[in-house]
Structures are given as structure tokens and as C-alpha cells.
mmCIF file of C-alpha atoms in Angstrom:
data_model
loop_
_atom_site.group_PDB
_atom_site.id
_atom_site.type_symbol
_atom_site.label_atom_id
_atom_site.label_comp_id
_atom_site.label_asym_id
_atom_site.label_seq_id
_atom_site.Cartn_x
_atom_site.Cartn_y
_atom_site.Cartn_z
ATOM 1 C CA MET A 291 91.049 118.090 99.079
ATOM 2 C CA LEU A 292 93.243 114.955 98.759
ATOM 3 C CA PRO A 293 97.006 114.962 98.130
ATOM 4 C CA GLU A 294 97.737 115.549 94.457
ATOM 5 C CA GLY A 295 98.078 112.311 92.470
ATOM 6 C CA ILE A 296 96.526 110.011 95.073
ATOM 7 C CA LEU A 297 93.495 109.119 92.924
ATOM 8 C CA GLU A 298 95.802 107.753 90.205
ATOM 9 C CA TYR A 299 96.726 104.896 92.538
ATOM 10 C CA PHE A 300 93.893 104.762 95.072
ATOM 11 C CA GLU A 301 90.101 104.627 94.915
ATOM 12 C CA LEU A 302 88.022 106.597 97.390
ATOM 13 C CA THR A 303 85.794 103.998 99.055
ATOM 14 C CA ASP A 304 84.217 105.809 101.985
ATOM 15 C CA VAL A 305 84.181 108.992 104.030
ATOM 16 C CA ARG A 306 82.939 108.803 107.618
ATOM 17 C CA SER A 307 82.833 111.102 110.587
ATOM 18 C CA SER A 308 83.856 109.450 113.849
ATOM 19 C CA GLU A 309 82.227 110.060 117.222
ATOM 20 C CA ASN A 310 84.934 112.582 118.099
ATOM 21 C CA GLY A 311 84.318 114.532 114.884
ATOM 22 C CA GLN A 312 87.345 113.240 112.980
ATOM 23 C CA LEU A 313 86.828 112.832 109.242
ATOM 24 C CA ASN A 314 88.062 109.404 108.089
ATOM 25 C CA ILE A 315 88.751 109.165 104.357
ATOM 26 C CA HIS A 316 89.080 105.520 103.249
ATOM 27 C CA LEU A 317 91.245 104.728 100.212
ATOM 28 C CA GLU A 318 92.061 101.371 98.595
ATOM 29 C CA GLU A 319 94.914 100.860 96.139
ATOM 30 C CA LYS A 320 93.626 100.195 92.625
ATOM 31 C CA ASN A 321 94.173 96.776 91.066
ATOM 32 C CA GLN A 322 96.761 98.053 88.576
ATOM 33 C CA PRO A 323 100.043 96.149 88.194
ATOM 34 C CA PRO A 324 103.120 97.812 89.686
ATOM 35 C CA SER A 325 105.786 99.142 87.334
ATOM 36 C CA GLY A 326 107.789 96.297 85.825
ATOM 37 C CA TYR A 327 105.017 93.700 86.170
ATOM 38 C CA GLU A 328 102.675 94.843 83.387
ATOM 39 C CA LYS A 329 103.283 91.669 81.328
ATOM 40 C CA SER A 330 103.357 89.241 84.273
ATOM 41 C CA GLN A 331 100.349 87.226 85.270
ATOM 42 C CA LEU A 332 99.364 88.685 88.620
ATOM 43 C CA GLU A 333 96.565 87.742 90.953
ATOM 44 C CA SER A 334 95.341 90.172 93.558
ATOM 45 C CA LYS A 335 95.785 88.704 97.023
ATOM 46 C CA GLY A 336 93.832 91.302 98.935
ATOM 47 C CA PHE A 337 95.240 94.100 101.019
ATOM 48 C CA LEU A 338 97.856 94.756 103.646
ATOM 49 C CA PRO A 339 96.502 95.984 107.003
ATOM 50 C CA GLU A 340 94.957 99.445 106.814
ATOM 51 C CA THR A 341 97.145 102.368 107.870
ATOM 52 C CA ALA A 342 95.672 105.616 109.211
ATOM 53 C CA ILE A 343 97.655 108.789 108.537
ATOM 54 C CA GLN A 344 96.795 112.169 110.012
ATOM 55 C CA ASP A 345 96.333 114.770 107.272
ATOM 56 C CA PHE A 346 95.644 118.494 107.249
ATOM 57 C CA PRO A 347 92.413 119.528 109.003
ATOM 58 C CA ILE A 348 89.371 120.402 106.898
ATOM 59 C CA ARG A 349 87.117 123.161 108.217
ATOM 60 C CA GLY A 350 88.255 122.602 111.779
ATOM 61 C CA HIS A 351 87.900 118.799 111.697
ATOM 62 C CA LYS A 352 90.812 116.416 112.148
ATOM 63 C CA VAL A 353 91.356 114.250 109.067
ATOM 64 C CA ALA A 354 92.760 110.728 108.774
ATOM 65 C CA LEU A 355 93.567 109.042 105.470
ATOM 66 C CA CYS A 356 92.807 105.346 106.010
ATOM 67 C CA ILE A 357 94.903 103.653 103.327
ATOM 68 C CA LYS A 358 94.757 100.011 102.263
ATOM 69 C CA ARG A 359 97.646 98.935 100.038
ATOM 70 C CA ARG A 360 97.141 96.012 97.665
ATOM 71 C CA ARG A 361 99.361 92.958 97.307
ATOM 72 C CA TRP A 362 99.670 90.638 94.319
ATOM 73 C CA GLU A 363 100.988 87.144 93.673
ATOM 74 C CA VAL A 364 103.157 86.535 90.598
ATOM 75 C CA LYS A 365 101.572 83.331 89.272
ATOM 76 C CA GLN A 366 104.792 82.003 87.670
ATOM 77 C CA THR A 367 106.867 82.237 90.880
ATOM 78 C CA GLY A 368 104.386 82.486 93.741
ATOM 79 C CA ALA A 369 106.153 85.648 94.963
ATOM 80 C CA ILE A 370 104.056 88.267 96.748
ATOM 81 C CA ILE A 371 104.707 91.833 95.582
ATOM 82 C CA THR A 372 103.532 95.342 96.463
ATOM 83 C CA ARG A 373 104.019 98.645 94.677
ATOM 84 C CA ASP A 374 107.475 100.199 95.227
ATOM 85 C CA TRP A 375 106.738 103.781 96.304
ATOM 86 C CA ASN A 376 110.384 104.791 95.688
ATOM 87 C CA LEU A 377 109.945 104.067 91.981
ATOM 88 C CA VAL A 378 106.557 105.771 91.803
ATOM 89 C CA ARG A 379 107.963 108.913 93.382
ATOM 90 C CA LYS A 380 110.668 109.135 90.671
ATOM 91 C CA GLY A 381 108.017 108.863 87.920
ATOM 92 C CA ALA A 382 106.256 111.853 86.399
ATOM 93 C CA ARG A 383 102.733 110.798 87.403
ATOM 94 C CA MET A 384 102.973 111.917 91.007
ATOM 95 C CA THR A 385 104.296 114.917 92.843
ATOM 96 C CA THR A 386 107.511 114.498 94.804
ATOM 97 C CA GLU A 387 105.686 115.730 97.903
ATOM 98 C CA PHE A 388 103.070 112.972 97.671
ATOM 99 C CA GLY A 389 105.681 110.326 96.848
ATOM 100 C CA THR A 390 107.732 111.389 99.854
ATOM 101 C CA PHE A 391 104.580 111.307 101.974
ATOM 102 C CA LEU A 392 103.839 107.693 100.962
ATOM 103 C CA LYS A 393 107.483 106.650 101.222
ATOM 104 C CA GLY A 394 107.567 107.940 104.790
ATOM 105 C CA ILE A 395 104.504 105.896 105.659
ATOM 106 C CA PHE A 396 105.208 102.632 103.872
ATOM 107 C CA GLY A 397 109.004 102.596 103.646
#
């Protein structure tokens, strides 16, 4: 039902039907360090503002993926980082289609 590979990086937190019958699927990025920061001391600093993306309809209902991306602080430098979706797309853990989808949304 969800784009292939999305549950490797995001946790399904809620599914709600809106008043107009749209199905809203809420996803939050998992607290897993981005590639290249596995050995750094990171502290989760919450989420970026939620983004709603229209997805394919399910049984005649409009569907929106409501995605919250995580941000981290590198404790040694104080820099704020987010996952680089260009690098994820090139990896083998996600389909190119899904990586392109996320890249188009988040840049």
C-alpha cells in the first residue's frame, strides 16, 4: 500500500480519514543516523514541518502521505543535519522510484 522502501526510513504513526473522505497516512522519519554520521554523537532535534504529498487513490479515496522529516544536531560542532535523499536514492536499500519521489519533494 505504501511506496516500496518507505518503512525502512519512516514509521507509520497514524491513519485518519478527513471530513472530505481523504485518507491521511502520517509518517515520521525514524531516529536512525544519516549515512556518514553513524559514529558521530547526534541528538535528535525534532522534526521539520510536516509535508503532505498526494499519492495514488485507494479504493476511490484520495490519499495524502503526511511526512515529518527528522533533524539532528552534531554535538561536536552544533551543526544541524538532515538525511540526504540523493545519497539514499543511490543506495541499494530503496527503489529508484521512491528515492526520486522523495528527492522531488524535499530537494
